[in-house]
Coordinates of C-alpha atoms in Angstrom, one line a residue:
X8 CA -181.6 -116.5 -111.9
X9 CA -178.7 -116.7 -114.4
X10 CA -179.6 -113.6 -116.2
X11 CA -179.9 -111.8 -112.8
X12 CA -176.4 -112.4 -112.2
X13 CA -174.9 -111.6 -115.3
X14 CA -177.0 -108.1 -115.0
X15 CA -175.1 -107.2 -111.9
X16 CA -171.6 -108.2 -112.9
X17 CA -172.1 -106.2 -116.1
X18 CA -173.1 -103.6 -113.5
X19 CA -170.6 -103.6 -111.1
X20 CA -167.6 -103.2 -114.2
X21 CA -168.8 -99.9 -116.0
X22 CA -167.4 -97.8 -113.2
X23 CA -163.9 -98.4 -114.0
X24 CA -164.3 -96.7 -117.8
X25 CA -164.4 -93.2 -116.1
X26 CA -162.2 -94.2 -113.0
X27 CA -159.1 -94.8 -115.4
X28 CA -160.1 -92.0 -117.5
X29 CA -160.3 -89.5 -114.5
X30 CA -156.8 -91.5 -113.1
X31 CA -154.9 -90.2 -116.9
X32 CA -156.3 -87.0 -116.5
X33 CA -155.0 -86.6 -112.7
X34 CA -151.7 -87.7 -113.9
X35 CA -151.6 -85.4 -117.2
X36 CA -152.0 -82.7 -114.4
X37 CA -149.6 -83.7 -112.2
X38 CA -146.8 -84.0 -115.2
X39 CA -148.1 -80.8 -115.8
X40 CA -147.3 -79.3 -112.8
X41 CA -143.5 -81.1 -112.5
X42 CA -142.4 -79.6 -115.5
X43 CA -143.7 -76.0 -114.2
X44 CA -141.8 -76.7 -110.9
X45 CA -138.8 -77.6 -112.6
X46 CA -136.7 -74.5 -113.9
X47 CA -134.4 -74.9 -116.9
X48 CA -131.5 -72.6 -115.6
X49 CA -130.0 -72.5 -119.0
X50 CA -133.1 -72.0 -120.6
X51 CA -133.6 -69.1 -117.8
X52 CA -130.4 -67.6 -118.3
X53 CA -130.9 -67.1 -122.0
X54 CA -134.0 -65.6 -121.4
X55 CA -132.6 -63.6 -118.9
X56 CA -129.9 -62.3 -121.0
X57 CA -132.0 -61.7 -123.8
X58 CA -134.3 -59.5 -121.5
X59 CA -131.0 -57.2 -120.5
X60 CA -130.4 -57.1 -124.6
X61 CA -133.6 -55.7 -124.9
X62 CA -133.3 -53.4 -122.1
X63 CA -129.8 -51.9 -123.1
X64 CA -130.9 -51.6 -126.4
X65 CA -133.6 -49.7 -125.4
X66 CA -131.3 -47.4 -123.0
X67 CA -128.9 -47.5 -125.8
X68 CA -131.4 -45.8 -128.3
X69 CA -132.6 -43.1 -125.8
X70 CA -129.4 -42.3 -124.9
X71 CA -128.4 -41.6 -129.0
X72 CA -132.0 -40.1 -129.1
X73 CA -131.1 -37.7 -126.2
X74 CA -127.2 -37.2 -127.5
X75 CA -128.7 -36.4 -130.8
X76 CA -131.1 -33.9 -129.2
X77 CA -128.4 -32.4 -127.4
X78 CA -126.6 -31.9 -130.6
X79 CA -129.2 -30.1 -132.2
X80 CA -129.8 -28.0 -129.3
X81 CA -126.1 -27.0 -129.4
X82 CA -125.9 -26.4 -133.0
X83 CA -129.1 -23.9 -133.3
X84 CA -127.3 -22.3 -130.4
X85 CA -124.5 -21.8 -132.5
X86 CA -126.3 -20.8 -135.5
X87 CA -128.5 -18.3 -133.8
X88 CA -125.0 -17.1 -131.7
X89 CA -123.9 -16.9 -135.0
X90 CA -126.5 -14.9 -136.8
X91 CA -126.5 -12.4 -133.6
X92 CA -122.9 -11.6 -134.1
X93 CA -123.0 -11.3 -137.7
X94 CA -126.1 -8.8 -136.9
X95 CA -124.2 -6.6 -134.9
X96 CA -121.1 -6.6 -137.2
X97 CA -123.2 -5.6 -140.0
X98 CA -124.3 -2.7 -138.0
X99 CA -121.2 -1.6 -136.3
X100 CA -119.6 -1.7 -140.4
X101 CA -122.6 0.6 -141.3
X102 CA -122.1 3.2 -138.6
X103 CA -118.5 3.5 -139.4
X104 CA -118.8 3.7 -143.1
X105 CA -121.3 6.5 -142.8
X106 CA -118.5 8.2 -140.5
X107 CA -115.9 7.7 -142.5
X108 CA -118.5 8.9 -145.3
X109 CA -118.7 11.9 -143.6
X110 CA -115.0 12.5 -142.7
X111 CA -114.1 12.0 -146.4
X112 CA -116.4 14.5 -147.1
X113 CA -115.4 17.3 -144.6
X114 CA -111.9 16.5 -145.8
X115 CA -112.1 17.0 -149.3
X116 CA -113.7 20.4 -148.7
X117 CA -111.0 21.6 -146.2
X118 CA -108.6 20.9 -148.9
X119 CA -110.6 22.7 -151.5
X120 CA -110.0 25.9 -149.3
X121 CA -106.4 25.0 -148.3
X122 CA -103.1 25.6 -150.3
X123 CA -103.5 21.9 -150.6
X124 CA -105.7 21.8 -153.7
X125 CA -105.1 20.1 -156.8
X126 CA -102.2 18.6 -154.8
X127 CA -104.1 16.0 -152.6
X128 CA -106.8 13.9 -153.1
X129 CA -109.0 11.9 -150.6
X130 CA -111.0 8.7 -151.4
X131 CA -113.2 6.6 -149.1
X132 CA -112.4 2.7 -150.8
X133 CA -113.4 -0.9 -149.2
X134 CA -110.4 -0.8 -146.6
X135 CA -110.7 3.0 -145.6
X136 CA -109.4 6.3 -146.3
X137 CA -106.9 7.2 -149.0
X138 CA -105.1 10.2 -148.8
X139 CA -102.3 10.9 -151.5
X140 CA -100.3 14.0 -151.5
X141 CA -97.9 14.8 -153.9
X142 CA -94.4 15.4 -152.9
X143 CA -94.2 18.6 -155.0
X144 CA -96.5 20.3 -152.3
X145 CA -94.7 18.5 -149.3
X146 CA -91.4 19.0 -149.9
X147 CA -88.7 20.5 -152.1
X148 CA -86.9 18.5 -154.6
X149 CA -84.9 15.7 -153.3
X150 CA -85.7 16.3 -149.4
X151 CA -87.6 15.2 -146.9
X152 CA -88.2 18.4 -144.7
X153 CA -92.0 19.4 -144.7
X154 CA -91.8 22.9 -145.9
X155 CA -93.7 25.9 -143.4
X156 CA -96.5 26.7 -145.9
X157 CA -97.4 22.8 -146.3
X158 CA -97.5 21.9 -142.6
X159 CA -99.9 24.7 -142.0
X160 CA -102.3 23.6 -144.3
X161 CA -102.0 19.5 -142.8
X162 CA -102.7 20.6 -139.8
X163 CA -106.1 22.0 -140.6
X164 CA -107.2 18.5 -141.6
X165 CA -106.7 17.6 -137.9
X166 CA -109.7 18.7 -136.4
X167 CA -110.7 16.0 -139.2
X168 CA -108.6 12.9 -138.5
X169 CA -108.8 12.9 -134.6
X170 CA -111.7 11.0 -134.3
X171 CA -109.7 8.0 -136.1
X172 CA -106.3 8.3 -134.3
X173 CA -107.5 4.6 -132.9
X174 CA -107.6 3.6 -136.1
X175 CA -104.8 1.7 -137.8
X176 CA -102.7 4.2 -140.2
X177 CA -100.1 3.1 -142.9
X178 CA -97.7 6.2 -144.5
X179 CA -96.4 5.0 -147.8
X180 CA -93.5 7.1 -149.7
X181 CA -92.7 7.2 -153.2
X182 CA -90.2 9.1 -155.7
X183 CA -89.7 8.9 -159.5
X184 CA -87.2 6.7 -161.1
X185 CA -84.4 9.3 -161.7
X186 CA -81.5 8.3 -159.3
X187 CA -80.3 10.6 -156.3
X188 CA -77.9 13.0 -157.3
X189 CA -74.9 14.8 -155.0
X190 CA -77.2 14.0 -151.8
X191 CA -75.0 13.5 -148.7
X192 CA -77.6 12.6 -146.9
X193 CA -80.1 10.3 -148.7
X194 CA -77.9 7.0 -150.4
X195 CA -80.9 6.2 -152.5
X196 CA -84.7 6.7 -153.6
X197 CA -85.4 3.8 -151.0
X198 CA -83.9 6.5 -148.0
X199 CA -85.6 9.3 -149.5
X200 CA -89.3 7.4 -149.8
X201 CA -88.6 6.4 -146.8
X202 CA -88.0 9.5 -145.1
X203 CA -90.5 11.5 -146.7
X204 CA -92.6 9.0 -145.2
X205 CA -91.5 9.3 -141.4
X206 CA -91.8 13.2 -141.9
X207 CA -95.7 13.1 -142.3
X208 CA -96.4 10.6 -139.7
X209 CA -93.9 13.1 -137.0
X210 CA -95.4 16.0 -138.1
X211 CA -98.8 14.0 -137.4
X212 CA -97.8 12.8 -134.3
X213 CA -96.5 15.8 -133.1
X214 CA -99.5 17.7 -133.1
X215 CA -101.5 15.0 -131.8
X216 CA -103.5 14.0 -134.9
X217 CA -102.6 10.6 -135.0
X218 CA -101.0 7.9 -132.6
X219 CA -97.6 6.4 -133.1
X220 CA -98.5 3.2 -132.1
X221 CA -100.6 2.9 -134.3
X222 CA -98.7 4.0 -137.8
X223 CA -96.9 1.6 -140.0
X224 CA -94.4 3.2 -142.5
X225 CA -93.7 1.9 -146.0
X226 CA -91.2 2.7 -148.7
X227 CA -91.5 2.2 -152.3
X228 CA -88.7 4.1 -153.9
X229 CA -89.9 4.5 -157.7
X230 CA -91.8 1.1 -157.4
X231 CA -95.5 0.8 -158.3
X232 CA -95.7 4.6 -160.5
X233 CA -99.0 5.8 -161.3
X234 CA -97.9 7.5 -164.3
X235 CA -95.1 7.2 -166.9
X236 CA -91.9 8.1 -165.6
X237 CA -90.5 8.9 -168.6
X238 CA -91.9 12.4 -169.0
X239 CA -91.6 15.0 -166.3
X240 CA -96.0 15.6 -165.6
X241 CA -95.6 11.9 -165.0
X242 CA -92.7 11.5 -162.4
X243 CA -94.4 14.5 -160.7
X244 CA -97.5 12.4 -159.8
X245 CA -95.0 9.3 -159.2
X246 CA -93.4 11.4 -156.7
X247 CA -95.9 11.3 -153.3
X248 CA -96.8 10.2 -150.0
X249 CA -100.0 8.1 -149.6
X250 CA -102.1 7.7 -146.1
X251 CA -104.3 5.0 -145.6
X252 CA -106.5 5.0 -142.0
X253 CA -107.7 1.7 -142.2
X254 CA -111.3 0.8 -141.2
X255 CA -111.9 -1.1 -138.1
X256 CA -114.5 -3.2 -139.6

């Protein structure tokens, strides 16, 4: 009978071994849960601000990704502008040098025929058209008056400079170095290259060869000689009027 009862009590007692373990368990689930339910608002708003970090540096690097795009966009537009422009100047230089080619050309023969010869020369250079006529041919000595044979043989180079009436045209005059003497009218070489100068672009002008507007006039006097002035062949060739028509390209 004794053993009996101690077989039931030891019985009865092994049910509280899972009881209390199921009991721990229950209440490691319910801590659980508490310290889900209960928000750290610090915590939170460091999180939260690092999420908005993250975002704007994410905005941040599309928008320099997109500014960066746009730049490059913009600069090939610029290049290729650029390169179209520098196209058509090219060409628009090549047409004109071929007519100024030409021009020259037609010139140089016209004076070959003219009383003009051996007294003018005409060279296409990198700015334009030089024309150089020696004052022995333009005028007589020590004045500024175009004589009759001369003007009729400038004005059969017209047919040749009209087409570049548009263009920009500088008249330079130059004399020797031997002073002025018993003029009344010129004081010096300065007045005398000077209006030797202004006769050629009125006589120009006059017969509508070139514009007015256009003309710039330049005196020398007996600076920049192209020849010795110390013997008399050389202040003949110092003596003259040069024309340069300027290119417009």
């Amino acid at each position: 009978m004794k053993r009996k009862k101690r077989h039931e009590e030891e019985a009865g007692e092994g049910w509280l071994l899972p009881y209390s373990d199921m009991l721990t368990l229950l209440l490691a689930l319910f801590i659980v849960l508490f310290a889900m339910s209960k928000v750290d608002s610090k915590k939170f708003a460091e999180v939260q601000q690092e999420f908005g970090t993250i975002l704007s540096a994410k905005a941040d690097s599309n928008s320099i990704e997109n500014s960066a795009l746009d730049s490059n966009a913009t600069t090939n537009s610029f290049i290729k502008d650029n390169v179209v422009k520098a196209k058509r100047l090219a060409a628009q230089r090549n047409a004109e040098t071929q007519q100024l080619s030409s021009i020259t050309r037609n010139l140089q023969s016209q004076i070959r025929r003219s009383a003009l010869k051996n007294k003018v020369t005409i060279k296409l250079k990198q700015d334009g058209i030089h024309i150089t006529m020696a004052s022995s041919i333009l005028f007589q000595t020590q004045s500024a008056k175009l004589t009759t044979p001369v003007k009729k043989a400038l004005n059969q180079l017209g047919p040749y400079l009209k087409p570049l009436r548009n263009n920009t045209i500088t008249i330079a005059g130059y004399t020797d170095n031997l002073p002025v003497a018993n003029s009344q009218r010129y004081a010096s070489n300065w007045d005398l290259s000077a209006q030797r100068a202004i006769a050629v672009m009125h006589f120009f002008v006059a017969n509508k060869i070139i514009k007015e507007k256009n003309v710039t006039i330049e005196a020398f006097a007996a600076n920049h000689p192209r020849a010795n002035n110390q013997t008399q062949q050389g202040r003949a060739k110092n003596r003259r009027v040069e024309m340069v028509i300027q290119r417009h390209f």
